[in-house]
Amino acid sequence: MWGRALLHIILILGVVNSIMLQSVLNIIPQFLQQPLFWVLALLFFSIWQFIRNKLRMDIVALLVITFFSLTGILSVNEVFAGLSDPNVILIALLFIVGEGLVRTGIAYQVSEWLMRVAGASEVKVLILLMLSIAGLGSFMSSTGIVAIFIPVVLAICSGMHISPKRLMMPLSVAGLISGMMTLIATPPNLVAHSELVKAGFDGFSFFSFTPIGLAVLVLGIGYMLIARHWLDNGEKLASEEQNPISTMKGFIEEYQLAGRAKMVVISPESSFVGKTINELNLRSQYGLNIIAIQRVKRLRSLSIAAYANETLQAKDVLLMDIDMSEADFNARCDEFSLKAIELKGEYFSDHAKSVGMAEISIMPEAESLGKEIGKLKFRAKYGLSIVGVKRDGELLQDNIIHTELKLGDILLVMGVWNQIIEMGNKSRDFFLLNTPEESKHVAPAMSQAPHALLAVATMVFLMITGVVPNVIAALIACLMLGKFRCITMKSAYQSVHLPSIILIVGMMPFSIALQKTGGVDLVVKYLLHIMQDLAIHFVLVALFVFTSIVGAFISNTGT
């Protein structure tokens, strides 16, 4: 009895709810009930937020995902379809490839080559940069090329003391133009080629796009030579003048290290051969302080930390900090069968990619307080050497190895960059106080540069030949970089710019939503209606403009 009454109540409530819902729907305007309206409204909302630049772009993308899911316009699988898109995975993998080129020093060598060829001419740098990007982007993802060259451009701008805005825009423009150079340069080319073949027409050849791309490239270079002047308001340069940046040159002057750097080669008959640095006791007895060791291994020059237990070998190149006259140094070289090498640059500045310096300070409760520097076993623990000490702003110039450490002392340490970074992360007695600008351009895996080039060459070859999909070619390159220790797992994950990935994934559902709600079909029918009596050239112009506008906000491949 109660069950039948409950059933009647449920039926009555259902009828009442349906009547109320229908009444509400009758009140709401018809266009507000169309999914297409809300898709377009969300599209314009996103564009407006991008223009206002109040919300982060990745946050806007996450809001788009949430809206499509909650409104039921798209299913969960459709909303997150970008996460399974090979192009998104490809972009993430190419960030890792770029990290490999940075860690092995290749990216900075390219920047040095561009600066060497172009000299002090910003015009030459811009032209060579855009030509390089367009050429490389013709055979692989332009997004990946831009990601790879970003540190190159930043290094060039730093070296030329100009705002990055003046070269970052040409970098991006050249990446876009590279998609017009060959058939495989960008996915839309392949999509158009595939549709032509499906329709029974001859597809594009590999270089069908090249004449158009070359013409656009020339025009793009000409335009950027003019537009670069509008991209720099001088703000960064002004801030740099107000906040001077520490450099190795500044440390050299501040700690009066000029003239103390020497490089020597160990002869086979030298008494150094087969002995450890600790056994030789060079610093305390002879004033010879080994900063780092360069050793050729498997046709590659390696920079090795000067640990106390490191055994020296014949033909090793020693980077030394000396505290003696030139005549005494030459006498020591003759005594120990060492051959002096001419040192380029000022106090190892020419070796700043592998060997560096940093200021450190002692912790308040460190065990090293009150001990002499020579008794800290600093070299044995960290593979670094203390080359300068400041106390109360004054430089201590006497024999520093007998100086007792006090709280507040600032020590200048020098050695291989990897050891400086490791000491800063792990030391309990000292903390990194200041590092020079050169630390941003460190190449911790410089010796692996040939392997990195092999990995990139393999990826480009696989992409050109089409033996495997582009995403698999990039994955193979990443695995090769990991195998050859060009990258670490930590550096690989940190190199992926997640905000960019989220932005791409979040905006991709727009193409699905516009197709699903009939927005694309509606626009196509409208265009056909208004252009049916126009000449083919007007139709071509209209399609070009419309595609450019739509592609500015959603995936150009989907467009």
Coordinates of C-alpha atoms in Angstrom, one line a residue, residues 84-539:
S84 CA 46.2 11.7 -26.8
D85 CA 47.1 13.8 -29.8
P86 CA 50.5 12.8 -31.2
N87 CA 51.2 16.5 -32.0
V88 CA 51.0 17.4 -28.3
I89 CA 53.2 14.6 -27.3
L90 CA 55.6 15.6 -30.1
I91 CA 55.8 19.1 -28.7
A92 CA 56.6 17.8 -25.2
L93 CA 59.3 15.5 -26.6
L94 CA 60.9 18.3 -28.6
F95 CA 61.2 20.4 -25.5
I96 CA 63.4 17.6 -24.1
V97 CA 65.4 17.5 -27.4
G98 CA 66.0 21.2 -26.9
E99 CA 67.2 20.6 -23.3
G100 CA 69.7 18.0 -24.6
L101 CA 71.2 20.6 -27.0
V102 CA 71.4 23.1 -24.2
R103 CA 73.0 20.7 -21.7
T104 CA 75.6 19.6 -24.2
G105 CA 76.5 23.2 -25.2
I106 CA 75.4 22.9 -28.8
A107 CA 72.8 25.6 -28.5
Y108 CA 75.3 28.0 -27.2
Q109 CA 77.9 27.0 -29.8
V110 CA 75.3 27.9 -32.4
S111 CA 74.8 31.3 -30.8
E112 CA 78.5 31.9 -30.6
W113 CA 78.8 31.0 -34.3
L114 CA 76.0 33.4 -35.2
M115 CA 77.7 36.1 -33.1
R116 CA 81.1 35.4 -34.6
V117 CA 79.8 35.5 -38.2
A118 CA 77.6 38.5 -37.6
G119 CA 80.0 40.4 -35.5
A120 CA 78.3 43.3 -33.7
S121 CA 75.7 43.6 -36.4
E122 CA 72.1 43.0 -35.2
V123 CA 70.9 43.0 -38.8
K124 CA 73.2 40.1 -39.7
V125 CA 72.2 38.2 -36.6
L126 CA 68.5 38.6 -37.5
I127 CA 68.9 37.5 -41.1
L128 CA 71.1 34.5 -40.2
L129 CA 68.7 33.5 -37.4
M130 CA 65.6 33.6 -39.6
L131 CA 67.4 31.7 -42.4
S132 CA 68.6 29.0 -39.9
I133 CA 65.1 28.6 -38.4
A134 CA 63.4 28.4 -41.8
G135 CA 65.9 25.9 -43.1
L136 CA 65.8 23.5 -40.1
G137 CA 62.0 23.9 -39.7
S138 CA 61.6 22.7 -43.3
F139 CA 62.3 19.2 -42.2
M140 CA 61.0 19.0 -38.7
S141 CA 58.4 20.6 -36.3
S142 CA 58.7 24.4 -36.4
T143 CA 57.5 24.4 -32.8
G144 CA 60.4 22.2 -31.8
I145 CA 62.9 24.3 -33.7
V146 CA 61.6 27.5 -31.9
A147 CA 61.8 25.7 -28.5
I148 CA 65.4 24.6 -29.3
F149 CA 66.5 28.1 -30.4
I150 CA 65.0 30.0 -27.6
P151 CA 68.1 29.6 -25.4
V152 CA 70.3 30.5 -28.4
V153 CA 68.4 33.7 -28.9
L154 CA 68.6 34.6 -25.2
A155 CA 72.4 33.9 -25.2
I156 CA 72.8 36.1 -28.3
C157 CA 70.8 39.0 -26.8
S158 CA 72.8 38.7 -23.5
G159 CA 76.0 38.9 -25.4
M160 CA 74.9 41.8 -27.6
H161 CA 73.2 43.6 -24.6
I162 CA 69.9 44.0 -26.5
S163 CA 66.4 43.3 -25.5
P164 CA 65.2 39.7 -26.3
K165 CA 62.1 41.2 -27.8
R166 CA 64.1 42.3 -30.8
L167 CA 65.0 38.7 -31.8
M168 CA 62.3 36.6 -30.2
M169 CA 59.6 37.9 -32.6
P170 CA 61.7 37.2 -35.7
L171 CA 62.4 33.7 -34.2
S172 CA 58.6 33.0 -34.0
V173 CA 57.9 34.5 -37.4
A174 CA 60.7 32.4 -39.0
G175 CA 59.2 29.3 -37.3
L176 CA 55.8 30.0 -38.8
I177 CA 57.3 30.6 -42.3
S178 CA 59.3 27.4 -42.1
G179 CA 55.9 25.5 -42.4
M180 CA 55.6 26.9 -45.9
M181 CA 58.9 25.5 -47.1
T182 CA 58.3 21.7 -47.7
L183 CA 55.4 19.2 -47.6
I184 CA 56.4 17.7 -44.2
A185 CA 57.1 21.1 -42.5
T186 CA 53.7 21.3 -40.9
P187 CA 50.7 19.0 -40.4
P188 CA 48.2 21.2 -42.4
N189 CA 50.3 20.6 -45.6
L190 CA 50.0 16.8 -45.1
V191 CA 46.3 17.1 -44.4
A192 CA 45.7 19.0 -47.6
H193 CA 47.9 16.5 -49.5
S194 CA 46.0 13.6 -48.1
E195 CA 42.6 15.1 -49.0
L196 CA 43.7 15.7 -52.6
V197 CA 44.8 12.1 -53.0
K198 CA 41.5 10.9 -51.5
A199 CA 39.6 13.0 -54.1
G200 CA 41.5 11.4 -56.9
F201 CA 43.9 14.3 -57.7
D202 CA 47.7 14.4 -57.7
G203 CA 49.0 15.4 -54.4
F204 CA 51.7 17.9 -53.6
S205 CA 55.4 17.1 -54.2
F206 CA 57.9 17.5 -51.5
F207 CA 59.0 21.0 -52.7
S208 CA 55.6 22.2 -54.0
F209 CA 55.4 24.8 -51.2
T210 CA 59.0 25.9 -51.4
P211 CA 58.6 28.8 -54.0
I212 CA 55.8 30.3 -51.9
G213 CA 57.8 29.8 -48.7
L214 CA 60.9 31.4 -50.0
A215 CA 59.0 34.5 -51.2
V216 CA 57.3 34.9 -47.8
L217 CA 60.6 34.3 -46.0
V218 CA 62.3 37.2 -47.9
L219 CA 59.3 39.5 -47.2
G220 CA 59.3 38.4 -43.5
I221 CA 63.0 39.2 -43.1
G222 CA 62.5 42.6 -44.7
Y223 CA 59.5 43.3 -42.4
M224 CA 61.2 42.2 -39.2
L225 CA 64.3 44.4 -40.0
I226 CA 61.9 47.3 -39.7
A227 CA 59.5 46.1 -37.0
R228 CA 62.2 45.1 -34.6
H229 CA 62.6 48.8 -33.7
W230 CA 59.0 48.8 -32.4
L231 CA 59.5 45.8 -30.1
D232 CA 62.0 47.3 -27.6
N233 CA 61.0 50.0 -25.2
G234 CA 64.3 49.8 -23.3
E235 CA 62.7 48.6 -20.0
K236 CA 65.0 45.6 -19.6
L237 CA 68.1 47.6 -20.4
A238 CA 67.2 50.2 -17.8
S239 CA 66.5 47.6 -15.1
E240 CA 69.9 45.9 -15.9
E241 CA 71.7 49.2 -15.4
Q242 CA 69.9 49.7 -12.0
N243 CA 70.7 46.1 -10.9
P244 CA 74.2 45.1 -12.2
I245 CA 74.6 41.4 -12.9
S246 CA 77.5 39.5 -11.4
T247 CA 79.9 38.0 -14.0
M248 CA 83.1 36.1 -13.8
K249 CA 84.9 39.1 -15.1
G250 CA 83.5 41.1 -12.1
F251 CA 84.6 38.4 -9.7
I252 CA 88.1 38.4 -11.2
E253 CA 88.5 42.1 -10.7
E254 CA 86.9 42.0 -7.2
Y255 CA 89.2 39.2 -5.9
Q256 CA 92.2 40.5 -7.9
L257 CA 92.7 37.2 -9.7
A258 CA 94.1 38.6 -13.0
G259 CA 97.5 37.1 -13.9
R260 CA 97.1 34.1 -11.6
A261 CA 95.7 31.6 -14.1
K262 CA 97.9 29.1 -15.9
M263 CA 97.4 26.0 -18.0
V264 CA 100.0 23.2 -18.2
V265 CA 100.3 19.8 -19.9
I266 CA 101.7 16.9 -17.9
S267 CA 104.6 15.3 -19.8
P268 CA 104.9 11.4 -19.8
E269 CA 108.2 11.7 -17.8
S270 CA 106.6 14.1 -15.2
S271 CA 106.7 13.0 -11.5
F272 CA 103.0 13.9 -11.4
V273 CA 102.0 10.9 -13.4
G274 CA 100.3 8.2 -11.4
K275 CA 100.1 10.3 -8.2
T276 CA 97.0 11.8 -6.6
I277 CA 96.5 15.6 -6.1
N278 CA 96.6 15.0 -2.3
E279 CA 99.9 13.1 -2.5
L280 CA 101.6 15.9 -4.4
N281 CA 100.5 18.6 -1.9
L282 CA 101.1 21.2 -4.5
R283 CA 99.2 24.2 -3.0
S284 CA 100.8 24.2 0.5
Q285 CA 104.3 23.4 -0.6
Y286 CA 104.6 25.1 -4.0
G287 CA 101.7 27.5 -4.4
L288 CA 100.2 25.6 -7.3
N289 CA 96.5 25.2 -6.9
I290 CA 94.8 22.8 -9.4
I291 CA 91.3 24.1 -10.3
A292 CA 90.2 21.5 -12.8
I293 CA 91.6 18.8 -15.1
Q294 CA 91.0 18.4 -18.8
R295 CA 91.5 14.9 -20.1
V296 CA 91.0 13.5 -23.6
K297 CA 88.9 10.3 -23.5
R298 CA 87.5 8.6 -26.5
L299 CA 88.4 11.5 -28.8
R300 CA 86.5 13.9 -26.4
S301 CA 87.9 16.5 -24.1
L302 CA 86.4 16.1 -20.6
S303 CA 86.6 18.6 -17.7
I304 CA 87.2 16.6 -14.5
A305 CA 86.8 17.9 -11.0
A306 CA 90.1 18.2 -9.1
Y307 CA 89.3 15.9 -6.2
A308 CA 92.1 15.2 -3.7
N309 CA 92.1 11.5 -4.7
E310 CA 92.1 12.1 -8.4
T311 CA 95.1 10.3 -10.1
L312 CA 96.9 12.4 -12.6
Q313 CA 97.8 11.0 -16.0
A314 CA 100.2 11.9 -18.8
K315 CA 98.9 14.5 -21.2
D316 CA 96.4 15.8 -18.7
V317 CA 95.8 19.5 -19.0
L318 CA 95.8 21.2 -15.6
L319 CA 94.0 24.5 -15.0
M320 CA 95.9 26.1 -12.1
D321 CA 95.7 29.2 -9.9
I322 CA 99.2 30.2 -8.9
D323 CA 100.6 32.4 -6.1
M324 CA 104.1 33.1 -7.4
S325 CA 106.1 35.1 -9.9
E326 CA 106.4 34.2 -13.5
A327 CA 110.0 33.2 -13.1
D328 CA 109.2 30.9 -10.2
F329 CA 106.4 29.3 -12.2
N330 CA 108.6 28.6 -15.1
A331 CA 111.2 27.0 -12.7
R332 CA 108.5 24.8 -11.3
C333 CA 107.4 23.7 -14.8
D334 CA 111.0 22.7 -15.6
E335 CA 111.3 20.9 -12.2
F336 CA 108.1 18.8 -12.7
S337 CA 108.3 18.4 -16.5
L338 CA 105.2 20.5 -17.2
K339 CA 104.6 22.3 -20.5
A340 CA 102.9 25.7 -20.2
I341 CA 100.0 26.4 -22.6
E342 CA 99.0 29.9 -23.7
L343 CA 95.7 30.8 -22.0
K344 CA 93.1 32.6 -23.9
G345 CA 90.7 35.0 -22.2
E346 CA 91.1 36.3 -18.6
Y347 CA 91.4 33.8 -15.8
F348 CA 89.7 30.8 -17.5
S349 CA 86.8 33.0 -18.8
D350 CA 87.3 31.1 -22.1
H351 CA 86.4 27.9 -20.3
A352 CA 83.2 29.3 -18.7
K353 CA 81.0 26.6 -20.2
S354 CA 82.6 23.9 -18.1
V355 CA 84.6 25.7 -15.3
G356 CA 83.2 28.4 -13.2
M357 CA 83.2 30.2 -9.8
A358 CA 80.7 31.2 -7.2
E359 CA 80.6 33.0 -3.8
I360 CA 79.6 31.0 -0.8
S361 CA 79.2 31.7 2.9
I362 CA 79.4 29.5 6.0
M363 CA 76.4 28.4 8.0
P364 CA 76.1 29.8 11.6
E365 CA 76.4 26.4 13.2
A366 CA 78.8 24.8 10.8
E367 CA 81.6 22.6 12.0
S368 CA 84.0 24.4 9.8
L369 CA 83.8 27.6 11.9
G370 CA 87.2 28.4 13.4
K371 CA 89.1 26.0 11.2
E372 CA 91.9 26.9 8.8
I373 CA 90.9 26.7 5.1
G374 CA 93.8 24.4 4.5
K375 CA 92.4 21.9 7.1
L376 CA 88.8 21.9 5.8
K377 CA 89.5 19.1 3.3
F378 CA 87.4 21.2 1.0
R379 CA 88.9 19.7 -2.2
A380 CA 88.3 16.1 -0.9
K381 CA 84.6 16.9 -0.1
Y382 CA 83.5 19.0 -3.0
G383 CA 86.2 18.8 -5.7
L384 CA 86.5 22.6 -5.6
S385 CA 89.2 25.1 -4.6
I386 CA 88.9 28.3 -2.5
V387 CA 90.7 31.0 -4.4
G388 CA 89.6 34.1 -2.5
V389 CA 88.2 35.3 0.9
K390 CA 86.4 38.5 1.9
R391 CA 85.8 39.5 5.5
D392 CA 83.8 42.6 6.4
G393 CA 84.0 43.7 2.8
E394 CA 87.8 43.6 2.7
L395 CA 89.8 41.1 0.6
L396 CA 92.2 38.9 2.5
Q397 CA 95.4 38.7 0.4
D398 CA 97.8 36.9 2.7
N399 CA 98.2 33.1 2.5
I400 CA 94.5 32.2 2.7
I401 CA 95.0 28.5 3.3
H402 CA 96.1 29.4 6.9
T403 CA 93.1 31.7 7.4
E404 CA 90.6 30.7 10.1
L405 CA 87.0 30.9 9.0
K406 CA 84.7 33.3 10.8
L407 CA 80.9 33.8 10.5
G408 CA 80.1 36.2 7.7
D409 CA 83.2 35.3 5.6
I410 CA 82.6 35.2 1.9
L411 CA 84.6 32.6 0.0
L412 CA 85.1 32.5 -3.8
V413 CA 85.3 28.9 -4.9
M414 CA 86.2 27.6 -8.3
G415 CA 86.0 24.4 -10.2
V416 CA 83.8 22.3 -12.5
W417 CA 80.2 23.7 -12.7
N418 CA 78.7 20.4 -11.8
Q419 CA 80.5 20.4 -8.5
I420 CA 79.5 23.9 -7.7
I421 CA 75.9 23.1 -8.3
E422 CA 76.1 19.8 -6.3
M423 CA 77.8 21.6 -3.4
G424 CA 75.0 24.2 -3.3
N425 CA 72.4 21.5 -3.2
K426 CA 74.0 19.1 -0.6
S427 CA 76.5 21.0 1.6
R428 CA 75.4 21.4 5.2
D429 CA 78.3 23.8 6.1
F430 CA 78.1 26.3 3.2
F431 CA 75.4 27.9 1.1
L432 CA 75.6 29.5 -2.4
L433 CA 75.6 33.2 -2.0
N434 CA 76.1 34.5 -5.5
T435 CA 76.7 32.9 -8.9
P436 CA 77.8 34.8 -12.1
E437 CA 75.7 35.3 -15.2
E438 CA 77.8 32.6 -16.9
S439 CA 76.1 30.0 -14.7
K440 CA 72.9 30.3 -16.8
H441 CA 74.9 29.1 -19.8
V442 CA 76.4 26.1 -18.2
A443 CA 76.8 23.0 -20.3
P444 CA 77.0 20.1 -17.8
A445 CA 77.2 17.5 -20.5
M446 CA 79.4 19.2 -23.0
S447 CA 81.5 16.1 -23.6
Q448 CA 78.3 14.4 -24.9
A449 CA 77.8 16.9 -27.7
P450 CA 78.6 14.4 -30.5
H451 CA 76.1 12.0 -29.2
A452 CA 73.5 14.8 -29.0
L453 CA 74.1 15.7 -32.6
L454 CA 73.7 12.0 -33.5
A455 CA 70.4 11.8 -31.7
V456 CA 69.1 15.0 -33.5
A457 CA 70.4 13.8 -36.9
T458 CA 68.6 10.5 -36.4
M459 CA 65.4 12.2 -35.5
V460 CA 65.6 14.5 -38.6
F461 CA 66.4 11.6 -40.9
L462 CA 63.5 9.6 -39.6
M463 CA 61.2 12.6 -40.0
I464 CA 62.3 13.3 -43.6
T465 CA 62.1 9.7 -44.7
G466 CA 58.8 9.0 -42.9
V467 CA 60.0 5.6 -41.8
V468 CA 58.2 6.1 -38.5
P469 CA 55.7 8.8 -37.3
N470 CA 57.2 12.1 -36.2
V471 CA 56.3 11.5 -32.6
I472 CA 58.1 8.2 -32.6
A473 CA 61.2 9.8 -34.2
A474 CA 61.3 12.4 -31.4
L475 CA 60.8 9.6 -28.8
I476 CA 63.8 7.7 -30.2
A477 CA 65.9 10.9 -30.1
C478 CA 64.9 11.4 -26.4
L479 CA 65.8 7.8 -25.5
M480 CA 69.2 8.2 -27.3
L481 CA 69.8 11.4 -25.4
G482 CA 69.1 9.6 -22.1
K483 CA 71.2 6.6 -23.1
F484 CA 74.2 8.9 -23.9
R485 CA 73.7 10.9 -20.6
C486 CA 73.0 14.1 -22.5
I487 CA 70.0 14.6 -20.2
T488 CA 68.9 13.4 -16.8
M489 CA 65.4 12.3 -15.9
K490 CA 65.1 15.4 -13.7
S491 CA 66.3 17.8 -16.4
A492 CA 64.0 16.1 -19.0
Y493 CA 60.9 16.5 -16.9
Q494 CA 61.8 20.1 -15.9
S495 CA 62.4 21.0 -19.6
V496 CA 58.8 20.4 -20.6
H497 CA 56.9 23.7 -20.4
L498 CA 53.6 22.5 -18.9
P499 CA 51.7 25.8 -19.3
S500 CA 52.2 25.6 -23.1
I501 CA 51.1 22.0 -23.2
I502 CA 48.0 22.8 -21.1
L503 CA 47.2 25.8 -23.3
I504 CA 47.3 23.6 -26.5
V505 CA 45.3 20.8 -24.9
G506 CA 42.7 23.2 -23.5
M507 CA 42.1 25.1 -26.8
M508 CA 41.9 22.0 -29.1
P509 CA 38.3 21.1 -28.0
F510 CA 37.1 24.2 -29.8
S511 CA 37.7 22.5 -33.2
I512 CA 35.7 19.5 -32.0
A513 CA 32.9 21.6 -30.6
L514 CA 32.5 23.8 -33.7
Q515 CA 32.3 20.7 -35.9
K516 CA 29.9 18.9 -33.5
T517 CA 27.5 21.9 -33.0
G518 CA 27.4 22.6 -36.8
G519 CA 29.4 25.8 -36.6
V520 CA 31.8 24.8 -39.4
D521 CA 29.0 23.6 -41.7
L522 CA 27.1 26.8 -41.1
V523 CA 30.0 29.0 -42.0
V524 CA 30.8 27.0 -45.1
K525 CA 27.2 27.2 -46.4
Y526 CA 27.2 30.9 -45.8
L527 CA 30.4 31.4 -47.7
L528 CA 29.2 29.3 -50.6
H529 CA 26.0 31.4 -50.7
I530 CA 27.7 34.8 -50.8
M531 CA 30.5 33.8 -53.1
Q532 CA 28.6 31.6 -55.7
D533 CA 28.6 34.4 -58.3
L534 CA 32.2 35.7 -57.6
A535 CA 35.3 34.8 -59.6
I536 CA 37.6 32.1 -58.4
H537 CA 40.2 34.7 -57.2
F538 CA 37.7 36.3 -54.9
V539 CA 36.8 32.9 -53.5

